[in-house]
PDB file of C-alpha atoms in Angstrom:
ATOM      1  CA  MET A 246     -30.913  14.468 -11.868  1.00  0.00           C
ATOM      2  CA  ALA A 247     -29.210  12.406  -9.102  1.00  0.00           C
ATOM      3  CA  LEU A 248     -28.468   9.019  -9.927  1.00  0.00           C
ATOM      4  CA  ASN A 249     -29.764   5.848  -8.617  1.00  0.00           C
ATOM      5  CA  ASP A 250     -28.954   2.062  -8.637  1.00  0.00           C
ATOM      6  CA  MET A 251     -31.050   1.496 -11.812  1.00  0.00           C
ATOM      7  CA  LYS A 252     -29.203   3.745 -13.835  1.00  0.00           C
ATOM      8  CA  ILE A 253     -26.011   2.762 -12.849  1.00  0.00           C
ATOM      9  CA  ARG A 254     -26.435  -0.792 -13.449  1.00  0.00           C
ATOM     10  CA  LYS A 255     -27.777  -0.151 -16.816  1.00  0.00           C
ATOM     11  CA  ALA A 256     -25.296   2.058 -17.998  1.00  0.00           C
ATOM     12  CA  GLN A 257     -23.743   0.692 -21.180  1.00  0.00           C
ATOM     13  CA  ALA A 258     -19.857   1.121 -22.314  1.00  0.00           C
ATOM     14  CA  THR A 259     -19.806   3.410 -25.582  1.00  0.00           C
ATOM     15  CA  GLU A 260     -17.181   4.034 -27.985  1.00  0.00           C
ATOM     16  CA  LYS A 261     -16.412   7.089 -26.161  1.00  0.00           C
ATOM     17  CA  PRO A 262     -15.944   7.295 -22.217  1.00  0.00           C
ATOM     18  CA  LEU A 263     -19.422   8.434 -20.570  1.00  0.00           C
ATOM     19  CA  LYS A 264     -19.847  10.231 -17.600  1.00  0.00           C
ATOM     20  CA  LEU A 265     -23.029   9.888 -15.407  1.00  0.00           C
ATOM     21  CA  PHE A 266     -23.222  12.978 -12.786  1.00  0.00           C
ATOM     22  CA  ASP A 267     -24.697  12.959  -9.401  1.00  0.00           C
ATOM     23  CA  GLY A 268     -24.473  15.876  -7.765  1.00  0.00           C
ATOM     24  CA  ASP A 269     -21.764  18.136  -6.130  1.00  0.00           C
ATOM     25  CA  GLY A 270     -18.901  16.754  -8.606  1.00  0.00           C
ATOM     26  CA  LEU A 271     -19.420  13.522  -8.300  1.00  0.00           C
ATOM     27  CA  PHE A 272     -19.891  10.902 -11.001  1.00  0.00           C
ATOM     28  CA  LEU A 273     -19.578   7.671 -12.332  1.00  0.00           C
ATOM     29  CA  PHE A 274     -17.352   6.961 -15.381  1.00  0.00           C
ATOM     30  CA  VAL A 275     -17.909   4.277 -17.871  1.00  0.00           C
ATOM     31  CA  THR A 276     -14.886   3.112 -19.838  1.00  0.00           C
ATOM     32  CA  PRO A 277     -15.089   1.946 -23.206  1.00  0.00           C
ATOM     33  CA  GLN A 278     -14.035  -1.441 -22.223  1.00  0.00           C
ATOM     34  CA  GLY A 279     -17.304  -1.351 -19.541  1.00  0.00           C
ATOM     35  CA  GLY A 280     -15.517  -0.285 -16.137  1.00  0.00           C
ATOM     36  CA  LYS A 281     -17.342   2.000 -14.190  1.00  0.00           C
ATOM     37  CA  LEU A 282     -15.319   4.279 -11.841  1.00  0.00           C
ATOM     38  CA  TRP A 283     -16.589   6.894  -9.297  1.00  0.00           C
ATOM     39  CA  ARG A 284     -14.676  10.098  -9.521  1.00  0.00           C
ATOM     40  CA  LEU A 285     -15.100  13.527  -7.891  1.00  0.00           C
ATOM     41  CA  LYS A 286     -14.400  16.815  -9.716  1.00  0.00           C
ATOM     42  CA  TYR A 287     -13.216  19.748  -7.518  1.00  0.00           C
ATOM     43  CA  ARG A 288     -11.295  22.927  -7.545  1.00  0.00           C
ATOM     44  CA  TYR A 289      -8.618  23.313  -4.734  1.00  0.00           C
ATOM     45  CA  GLU A 290      -6.946  26.873  -5.038  1.00  0.00           C
ATOM     46  CA  GLY A 291      -8.490  27.626  -8.282  1.00  0.00           C
ATOM     47  CA  LYS A 292      -7.488  24.412  -9.957  1.00  0.00           C
ATOM     48  CA  GLU A 293      -9.949  21.740 -11.369  1.00  0.00           C
ATOM     49  CA  LYS A 294      -8.746  18.687  -9.709  1.00  0.00           C
ATOM     50  CA  LEU A 295      -9.979  14.719  -9.940  1.00  0.00           C
ATOM     51  CA  LEU A 296     -10.162  12.331  -7.335  1.00  0.00           C
ATOM     52  CA  SER A 297     -10.891   8.848  -7.701  1.00  0.00           C
ATOM     53  CA  LEU A 298     -13.361   7.298  -5.129  1.00  0.00           C
ATOM     54  CA  GLY A 299     -13.173   3.579  -6.186  1.00  0.00           C
ATOM     55  CA  LYS A 300     -14.822   1.059  -8.554  1.00  0.00           C
ATOM     56  CA  TYR A 301     -18.544   0.130  -8.936  1.00  0.00           C
ATOM     57  CA  PRO A 302     -20.039  -2.256  -7.733  1.00  0.00           C
ATOM     58  CA  GLU A 303     -17.237  -2.774  -4.783  1.00  0.00           C
ATOM     59  CA  ILE A 304     -18.111   0.621  -4.160  1.00  0.00           C
ATOM     60  CA  GLY A 305     -21.662   1.503  -4.087  1.00  0.00           C
ATOM     61  CA  LEU A 306     -23.613   4.696  -4.594  1.00  0.00           C
ATOM     62  CA  ALA A 307     -24.254   5.144  -0.680  1.00  0.00           C
ATOM     63  CA  ASP A 308     -20.329   4.657  -0.248  1.00  0.00           C
ATOM     64  CA  ALA A 309     -19.444   7.113  -3.156  1.00  0.00           C
ATOM     65  CA  ARG A 310     -21.655   9.857  -1.502  1.00  0.00           C
ATOM     66  CA  GLN A 311     -20.290   9.422   1.633  1.00  0.00           C
ATOM     67  CA  ARG A 312     -16.853   9.684   0.157  1.00  0.00           C
ATOM     68  CA  ARG A 313     -17.664  12.712  -1.719  1.00  0.00           C
ATOM     69  CA  ASP A 314     -18.780  14.318   1.501  1.00  0.00           C
ATOM     70  CA  ASP A 315     -15.807  13.189   3.288  1.00  0.00           C
ATOM     71  CA  ALA A 316     -13.861  14.867   0.802  1.00  0.00           C
ATOM     72  CA  ARG A 317     -15.870  18.185   0.605  1.00  0.00           C
ATOM     73  CA  LYS A 318     -15.507  18.185   4.483  1.00  0.00           C
ATOM     74  CA  LEU A 319     -11.578  18.410   3.739  1.00  0.00           C
ATOM     75  CA  LEU A 320     -11.954  21.046   1.505  1.00  0.00           C
ATOM     76  CA  ALA A 321     -14.166  23.292   3.473  1.00  0.00           C
ATOM     77  CA  GLN A 322     -11.127  22.892   5.922  1.00  0.00           C
ATOM     78  CA  ASP A 323      -8.872  24.229   3.342  1.00  0.00           C
ATOM     79  CA  LEU A 324      -7.358  20.758   2.911  1.00  0.00           C
ATOM     80  CA  ASP A 325      -6.658  19.183  -0.634  1.00  0.00           C
ATOM     81  CA  PRO A 326      -8.316  15.483  -0.109  1.00  0.00           C
ATOM     82  CA  THR A 327      -5.597  14.101  -3.004  1.00  0.00           C
ATOM     83  CA  VAL A 328      -2.941  15.444  -0.928  1.00  0.00           C
ATOM     84  CA  ILE A 329      -4.062  14.043   2.247  1.00  0.00           C
ATOM     85  CA  ARG A 330      -4.645  10.687   0.587  1.00  0.00           C
ATOM     86  CA  LYS A 331      -1.036  10.460  -0.930  1.00  0.00           C
ATOM     87  CA  ALA A 332      -0.009  11.274   2.608  1.00  0.00           C
ATOM     88  CA  GLN A 333      -1.900   8.486   3.923  1.00  0.00           C
ATOM     89  CA  LYS A 334      -0.655   5.812   1.270  1.00  0.00           C
ATOM     90  CA  GLN A 335       3.011   7.571   2.303  1.00  0.00           C
ATOM     91  CA  ALA A 336       2.414   6.593   5.690  1.00  0.00           C
ATOM     92  CA  LYS A 337       1.463   2.966   4.949  1.00  0.00           C
ATOM     93  CA  THR A 338       4.462   2.023   2.494  1.00  0.00           C
ATOM     94  CA  GLU A 339       6.862   3.448   5.534  1.00  0.00           C
ATOM     95  CA  GLU A 340       5.076   1.351   7.621  1.00  0.00           C
ATOM     96  CA  ALA A 341       5.266  -1.290   5.342  1.00  0.00           C
ATOM     97  CA  ASP A 342       9.210  -0.616   4.816  1.00  0.00           C
ATOM     98  CA  ILE A 343       9.980  -1.632   8.595  1.00  0.00           C
ATOM     99  CA  PHE A 344      12.677  -4.361   9.070  1.00  0.00           C
ATOM    100  CA  GLU A 345      10.495  -6.290  11.469  1.00  0.00           C
ATOM    101  CA  VAL A 346       7.407  -6.429   9.030  1.00  0.00           C
ATOM    102  CA  ILE A 347       9.690  -7.528   6.084  1.00  0.00           C
ATOM    103  CA  ALA A 348      11.223 -10.001   8.187  1.00  0.00           C
ATOM    104  CA  ARG A 349       8.219 -11.590   9.337  1.00  0.00           C
ATOM    105  CA  GLU A 350       6.865 -11.368   5.722  1.00  0.00           C
ATOM    106  CA  TRP A 351      10.261 -13.452   4.762  1.00  0.00           C
ATOM    107  CA  HIS A 352       9.451 -15.875   7.099  1.00  0.00           C
ATOM    108  CA  THR A 353       5.810 -16.440   6.461  1.00  0.00           C
ATOM    109  CA  LYS A 354       6.709 -17.204   2.867  1.00  0.00           C
ATOM    110  CA  PHE A 355       9.576 -19.482   3.407  1.00  0.00           C
ATOM    111  CA  SER A 356       8.808 -21.334   6.538  1.00  0.00           C
ATOM    112  CA  PRO A 357       6.447 -23.982   4.978  1.00  0.00           C
ATOM    113  CA  THR A 358       9.824 -25.281   3.113  1.00  0.00           C
ATOM    114  CA  TRP A 359      11.444 -25.767   6.335  1.00  0.00           C
ATOM    115  CA  ALA A 360      11.474 -27.972   9.036  1.00  0.00           C
ATOM    116  CA  LYS A 361       9.064 -26.882  11.907  1.00  0.00           C
ATOM    117  CA  THR A 362      11.951 -26.595  14.428  1.00  0.00           C
ATOM    118  CA  HIS A 363      14.179 -25.053  12.253  1.00  0.00           C
ATOM    119  CA  ALA A 364      11.265 -22.299  11.327  1.00  0.00           C
ATOM    120  CA  ASN A 365      10.701 -21.779  15.099  1.00  0.00           C
ATOM    121  CA  GLY A 366      14.145 -21.189  15.869  1.00  0.00           C
ATOM    122  CA  ILE A 367      14.837 -18.567  13.359  1.00  0.00           C
ATOM    123  CA  MET A 368      11.493 -16.571  14.449  1.00  0.00           C
ATOM    124  CA  SER A 369      12.493 -17.009  18.299  1.00  0.00           C
ATOM    125  CA  ARG A 370      16.082 -15.921  17.135  1.00  0.00           C
ATOM    126  CA  LEU A 371      14.801 -12.780  15.498  1.00  0.00           C
ATOM    127  CA  GLU A 372      12.483 -11.879  18.057  1.00  0.00           C
ATOM    128  CA  ARG A 373      15.176 -12.349  20.858  1.00  0.00           C
ATOM    129  CA  ASP A 374      18.208 -10.938  18.879  1.00  0.00           C
ATOM    130  CA  ILE A 375      17.388  -8.744  16.021  1.00  0.00           C
ATOM    131  CA  PHE A 376      13.902  -6.897  16.335  1.00  0.00           C
ATOM    132  CA  PRO A 377      14.649  -5.433  19.828  1.00  0.00           C
ATOM    133  CA  TRP A 378      17.985  -3.710  18.105  1.00  0.00           C
ATOM    134  CA  ILE A 379      16.742  -2.908  14.361  1.00  0.00           C
ATOM    135  CA  GLY A 380      12.991  -4.117  14.423  1.00  0.00           C
ATOM    136  CA  LYS A 381      11.612  -0.739  14.236  1.00  0.00           C
ATOM    137  CA  ARG A 382      13.973   0.878  11.895  1.00  0.00           C
ATOM    138  CA  PRO A 383      13.102   1.107   8.213  1.00  0.00           C
ATOM    139  CA  ILE A 384      14.882  -1.045   5.703  1.00  0.00           C
ATOM    140  CA  ALA A 385      16.516   1.343   3.579  1.00  0.00           C
ATOM    141  CA  GLU A 386      18.668   2.751   6.734  1.00  0.00           C
ATOM    142  CA  ILE A 387      20.083  -0.728   7.786  1.00  0.00           C
ATOM    143  CA  ASN A 388      23.495  -1.516   6.402  1.00  0.00           C
ATOM    144  CA  PRO A 389      23.787  -4.818   4.702  1.00  0.00           C
ATOM    145  CA  GLY A 390      27.670  -4.785   5.511  1.00  0.00           C
ATOM    146  CA  GLY A 391      26.817  -6.417   8.821  1.00  0.00           C
ATOM    147  CA  HIS A 392      27.815  -3.191  10.909  1.00  0.00           C
ATOM    148  CA  PRO A 393      26.159  -0.025  11.644  1.00  0.00           C
ATOM    149  CA  LYS A 394      26.879   3.244   9.927  1.00  0.00           C
ATOM    150  CA  SER A 395      27.783   5.178  12.340  1.00  0.00           C
ATOM    151  CA  PRO A 396      31.549   5.603  12.705  1.00  0.00           C
ATOM    152  CA  THR A 397      31.588   5.454  16.413  1.00  0.00           C
ATOM    153  CA  CYS A 398      30.303   1.999  16.249  1.00  0.00           C
ATOM    154  CA  GLY A 399      32.906   0.665  13.232  1.00  0.00           C
ATOM    155  CA  HIS A 400      34.796  -1.589  15.673  1.00  0.00           C
ATOM    156  CA  LEU A 401      31.521  -3.729  16.138  1.00  0.00           C
ATOM    157  CA  LYS A 402      31.393  -6.246  13.457  1.00  0.00           C
ATOM    158  CA  ILE A 403      28.727  -8.599  14.292  1.00  0.00           C
ATOM    159  CA  PRO A 404      25.557  -7.054  15.600  1.00  0.00           C
ATOM    160  CA  HIS A 405      24.181 -10.606  17.020  1.00  0.00           C
ATOM    161  CA  LEU A 406      26.808 -11.237  19.123  1.00  0.00           C
ATOM    162  CA  TRP A 407      26.295  -7.898  21.535  1.00  0.00           C
ATOM    163  CA  PRO A 408      25.088  -9.234  24.873  1.00  0.00           C
ATOM    164  CA  LEU A 409      21.798  -7.589  26.184  1.00  0.00           C
ATOM    165  CA  GLU A 410      23.401  -6.733  29.237  1.00  0.00           C
ATOM    166  CA  ASN A 411      25.928  -4.574  27.426  1.00  0.00           C
ATOM    167  CA  PRO A 412      24.201  -2.969  24.508  1.00  0.00           C
ATOM    168  CA  PRO A 413      26.127  -0.897  21.458  1.00  0.00           C
ATOM    169  CA  PRO A 414      26.453   2.535  21.864  1.00  0.00           C
ATOM    170  CA  SER A 415      23.336   4.634  21.106  1.00  0.00           C
ATOM    171  CA  GLY A 416      24.833   5.972  18.111  1.00  0.00           C
ATOM    172  CA  CYS A 417      24.872   2.536  16.247  1.00  0.00           C
ATOM    173  CA  PHE A 418      21.100   1.764  16.121  1.00  0.00           C
TER     174      PHE A 418
END
């Protein structure tokens, strides 16, 4: 029998974890501490897998069913929903590891303690002198030694002094 909102709200924590099944692999997992978590049980390439869909009440019954249906559509296309979720999470992480994103977060964090003119000056220099060169690069690729890693650029010691009309060789950044 399918779940309804009343059954979900009345579900109480017990000594052992409790599973309230809805259908098509969707169930509400009630922990001994009282947490209510949506889970999807499915099989992919002959192996049983479990996908977490969110926490109740942030994710209601209708949303959990929609997420279940979305996962089932991926399975129908022979795609593992867990792998898709991990790939999406990795893409977000990589996007967050871009130099410009980290520099802007740093500026936001520390600028309240600076004079307004100082904070504005730092951001304008970053936008003018740094972001065009290394703003879109992953932070892990940037050498903190002050010069590019490329051997063709070893003589260029101070990147912020490169004139914009005479950029460094393409192998530098």
